[in-house]
Tab-separated table of C-alpha atoms in Angstrom:
chain	number	residue	atom	x	y	z
A	155	MET	CA	65.952	53.487	-130.038
A	156	LYS	CA	66.522	56.371	-127.617
A	157	LEU	CA	70.269	56.288	-128.257
A	158	ILE	CA	69.808	56.360	-132.034
A	159	LYS	CA	67.352	59.248	-131.845
A	160	TYR	CA	69.629	61.132	-129.476
A	161	HIS	CA	72.553	60.651	-131.864
A	162	PHE	CA	70.619	62.274	-134.703
A	163	GLU	CA	68.929	65.003	-132.702
A	164	LYS	CA	72.063	66.400	-131.094
A	165	GLU	CA	73.852	68.443	-133.717
A	166	SER	CA	76.965	68.740	-131.587
A	167	ILE	CA	77.554	64.979	-131.735
A	168	GLU	CA	77.487	64.972	-135.544
A	169	LYS	CA	79.752	68.023	-135.724
A	170	GLN	CA	82.297	66.375	-133.438
A	171	GLY	CA	82.545	63.466	-135.853
A	172	PHE	CA	81.141	60.920	-133.411
A	173	ASP	CA	80.200	57.814	-135.390
A	174	LEU	CA	77.638	55.567	-133.755
A	175	GLN	CA	77.578	51.824	-134.435
A	176	ILE	CA	75.008	49.453	-133.005
A	177	GLU	CA	75.271	45.952	-134.444
A	178	TYR	CA	72.265	44.748	-136.462
A	179	LEU	CA	70.626	48.124	-135.914
A	180	PHE	CA	72.895	50.875	-137.139
A	181	ARG	CA	76.096	51.317	-139.080
A	182	LYS	CA	75.841	54.355	-141.281
A	183	GLU	CA	78.227	53.097	-143.960
A	184	LEU	CA	76.253	49.882	-144.368
A	185	LEU	CA	72.857	51.566	-144.395
A	186	GLU	CA	73.552	54.359	-146.865
A	187	ASN	CA	73.502	51.899	-149.781
A	188	LEU	CA	71.446	49.111	-148.254
A	189	GLU	CA	70.184	46.543	-150.734
A	190	LEU	CA	67.827	43.745	-149.779
A	191	LEU	CA	69.207	40.251	-150.342
A	192	SER	CA	67.759	37.263	-152.156
A	193	VAL	CA	67.708	33.778	-150.637
A	194	ASP	CA	70.504	32.934	-153.090
A	195	ALA	CA	72.822	35.450	-151.382
A	196	PHE	CA	75.707	34.247	-149.246
A	197	VAL	CA	75.568	34.602	-145.472
A	198	CYS	CA	78.467	36.549	-143.935
A	199	ASP	CA	78.998	38.407	-147.216
A	200	TYR	CA	79.378	41.916	-145.809
A	201	GLU	CA	82.525	43.958	-145.319
A	202	GLY	CA	84.500	41.349	-147.249
A	203	LYS	CA	84.005	38.711	-144.560
A	204	ARG	CA	83.390	35.983	-147.121
A	205	GLN	CA	86.740	36.761	-148.739
A	206	SER	CA	88.655	36.829	-145.465
A	207	CYS	CA	89.569	34.663	-142.528
A	208	CYS	CA	91.070	35.163	-139.080
A	209	ILE	CA	94.524	34.107	-137.953
A	210	LYS	CA	94.802	34.008	-134.187
A	211	PRO	CA	98.075	34.774	-132.342
A	212	ASN	CA	98.735	31.035	-131.876
A	213	GLY	CA	98.474	30.457	-135.651
A	214	ASP	CA	94.970	28.957	-135.621
A	215	VAL	CA	92.897	29.933	-138.642
A	216	THR	CA	89.157	30.403	-138.326
A	217	SER	CA	86.648	31.353	-140.999
A	218	CYS	CA	85.765	34.480	-139.007
A	219	ALA	CA	86.853	36.191	-135.802
A	220	PHE	CA	83.681	34.976	-134.081
A	221	TYR	CA	84.496	31.304	-134.729
A	222	THR	CA	87.148	31.385	-132.002
A	223	ASP	CA	86.580	27.796	-130.885
A	224	PHE	CA	86.506	26.293	-134.386
A	225	PRO	CA	89.983	26.382	-135.932
A	226	LEU	CA	90.207	24.985	-139.451
A	227	GLY	CA	93.969	24.713	-139.467
A	228	ASN	CA	97.120	26.360	-138.174
A	229	VAL	CA	99.557	28.406	-140.266
A	230	LEU	CA	102.440	27.131	-138.139
A	231	LYS	CA	101.681	23.605	-139.385
A	232	GLN	CA	100.404	24.132	-142.932
A	233	PRO	CA	100.258	26.885	-145.560
A	234	LEU	CA	97.384	29.370	-145.380
A	235	LYS	CA	96.540	28.523	-149.002
A	236	THR	CA	95.910	24.901	-148.001
A	237	ILE	CA	93.643	25.973	-145.135
A	238	TRP	CA	91.797	28.555	-147.255
A	239	TYR	CA	91.032	26.108	-150.067
A	240	SER	CA	90.162	23.250	-147.729
A	241	GLU	CA	86.746	21.682	-148.179
A	242	THR	CA	85.687	22.774	-144.680
A	243	MET	CA	86.653	26.445	-145.148
A	244	GLN	CA	85.030	26.658	-148.560
A	245	LYS	CA	81.885	24.961	-147.269
A	246	MET	CA	81.635	27.592	-144.519
A	247	LYS	CA	82.325	30.471	-146.915
A	248	ASN	CA	79.737	29.302	-149.451
A	249	VAL	CA	76.661	28.951	-147.224
A	250	ARG	CA	73.673	30.747	-148.720
A	251	ILE	CA	70.530	32.016	-146.994
A	252	GLN	CA	68.516	29.285	-148.723
A	253	ASP	CA	70.722	26.661	-147.021
A	254	ILE	CA	69.420	27.689	-143.582
A	255	GLU	CA	66.078	25.907	-143.302
A	256	ASP	CA	64.572	28.241	-140.662
A	257	CYS	CA	65.604	31.341	-142.618
A	258	LYS	CA	65.008	30.655	-146.285
A	259	SER	CA	61.297	31.519	-146.171
A	260	CYS	CA	61.471	34.176	-143.431
A	261	SER	CA	60.374	37.603	-144.602
A	262	LEU	CA	63.280	39.220	-142.715
A	263	SER	CA	66.061	37.197	-144.387
A	264	PRO	CA	66.620	39.935	-147.018
A	265	LEU	CA	67.830	42.091	-144.099
A	266	CYS	CA	69.637	39.687	-141.796
A	267	ALA	CA	71.090	37.157	-144.266
A	268	ALA	CA	70.417	34.394	-141.723
A	269	GLY	CA	72.415	36.116	-139.009
A	270	CYS	CA	75.746	35.004	-137.578
A	271	ARG	CA	76.801	31.394	-138.117
A	272	ALA	CA	78.925	31.403	-134.959
A	273	ASN	CA	75.862	32.520	-132.980
A	274	ALA	CA	73.838	29.725	-134.576
A	275	ILE	CA	76.408	27.203	-133.355
A	276	PHE	CA	76.477	28.737	-129.879
A	277	LEU	CA	72.683	28.858	-129.595
A	278	HIS	CA	71.696	25.630	-131.375
A	279	GLY	CA	74.845	23.575	-131.922
A	280	SER	CA	74.803	23.865	-135.714
A	281	GLU	CA	75.916	26.462	-138.246
A	282	ASN	CA	72.828	25.473	-140.247
A	283	SER	CA	70.482	26.747	-137.539
A	284	LYS	CA	69.023	30.202	-137.224
A	285	ASP	CA	70.587	32.973	-135.170
A	286	ASP	CA	67.849	33.897	-132.685
A	287	ASP	CA	69.697	37.079	-131.682
A	288	ALA	CA	69.597	38.310	-135.285
A	289	CYS	CA	65.890	37.474	-135.482
A	290	VAL	CA	65.074	39.704	-132.517
A	291	ALA	CA	67.362	42.547	-133.586
A	292	VAL	CA	66.284	42.591	-137.227
A	293	LYS	CA	62.598	42.501	-136.271
A	294	PHE	CA	63.201	45.564	-134.076
A	295	PHE	CA	65.163	47.192	-136.905
A	296	SER	CA	62.387	46.640	-139.453
A	297	GLU	CA	59.612	47.848	-137.161
A	298	LYS	CA	61.236	50.746	-135.286
A	299	VAL	CA	64.641	51.750	-136.601
A	300	ALA	CA	64.187	51.559	-140.389
A	301	PRO	CA	61.149	53.896	-140.450
A	302	PHE	CA	63.132	56.439	-138.405
A	303	PHE	CA	66.109	56.149	-140.792
A	304	GLN	CA	63.836	56.598	-143.795
A	305	GLU	CA	62.377	59.699	-142.181
A	306	LYS	CA	65.914	61.061	-141.616
A	307	GLY	CA	66.986	60.231	-145.178
A	308	ILE	CA	69.567	57.606	-144.195
A	309	LEU	CA	67.567	54.853	-145.886
A	310	ARG	CA	65.912	55.485	-149.236
A	311	LYS	CA	62.171	55.910	-148.767
A	312	GLU	CA	61.461	53.737	-151.816
A	313	LEU	CA	63.314	50.791	-150.220
A	314	LYS	CA	60.577	48.401	-149.077
A	315	ILE	CA	61.760	47.226	-145.673
A	316	PRO	CA	60.245	43.809	-144.990
A	317	LYS	CA	58.216	43.123	-141.861
A	318	LEU	CA	57.947	39.805	-140.033
A	319	ASN	CA	55.115	37.649	-141.405
């Protein structure tokens, strides 16, 4: 929180064009038009991630850059179109918040969208698990960071930021 406050209190940083990004906590371009999500929303549906994939230097295709150990095909062996429209890729791209049992009734899911699926696999062995890192970060965001951003006019004051039940 100190770093975020410092960023906004030091005029010289803003004038120099320094753009601060702290994952889960602050990205100005994402926060300026923040909308809370419904449980019917897709996970990983920010910055076009649901409509994109990652092709690694060796040709492996993953659903996202964070799924480094989970290739769904290889463009050196099959067309990208085949990989993209595969059942596995489409299943990963079409996961909704309501599909994540631990997240669908959480009061913070409108902010975190169930977190990162790659993190869920790393932490719990399943993409259908919760992302504990997102839980901690989004709780901190809702309690400490969001009120500060609303005070500074970065988040609309009328936006009702959820708190953890």
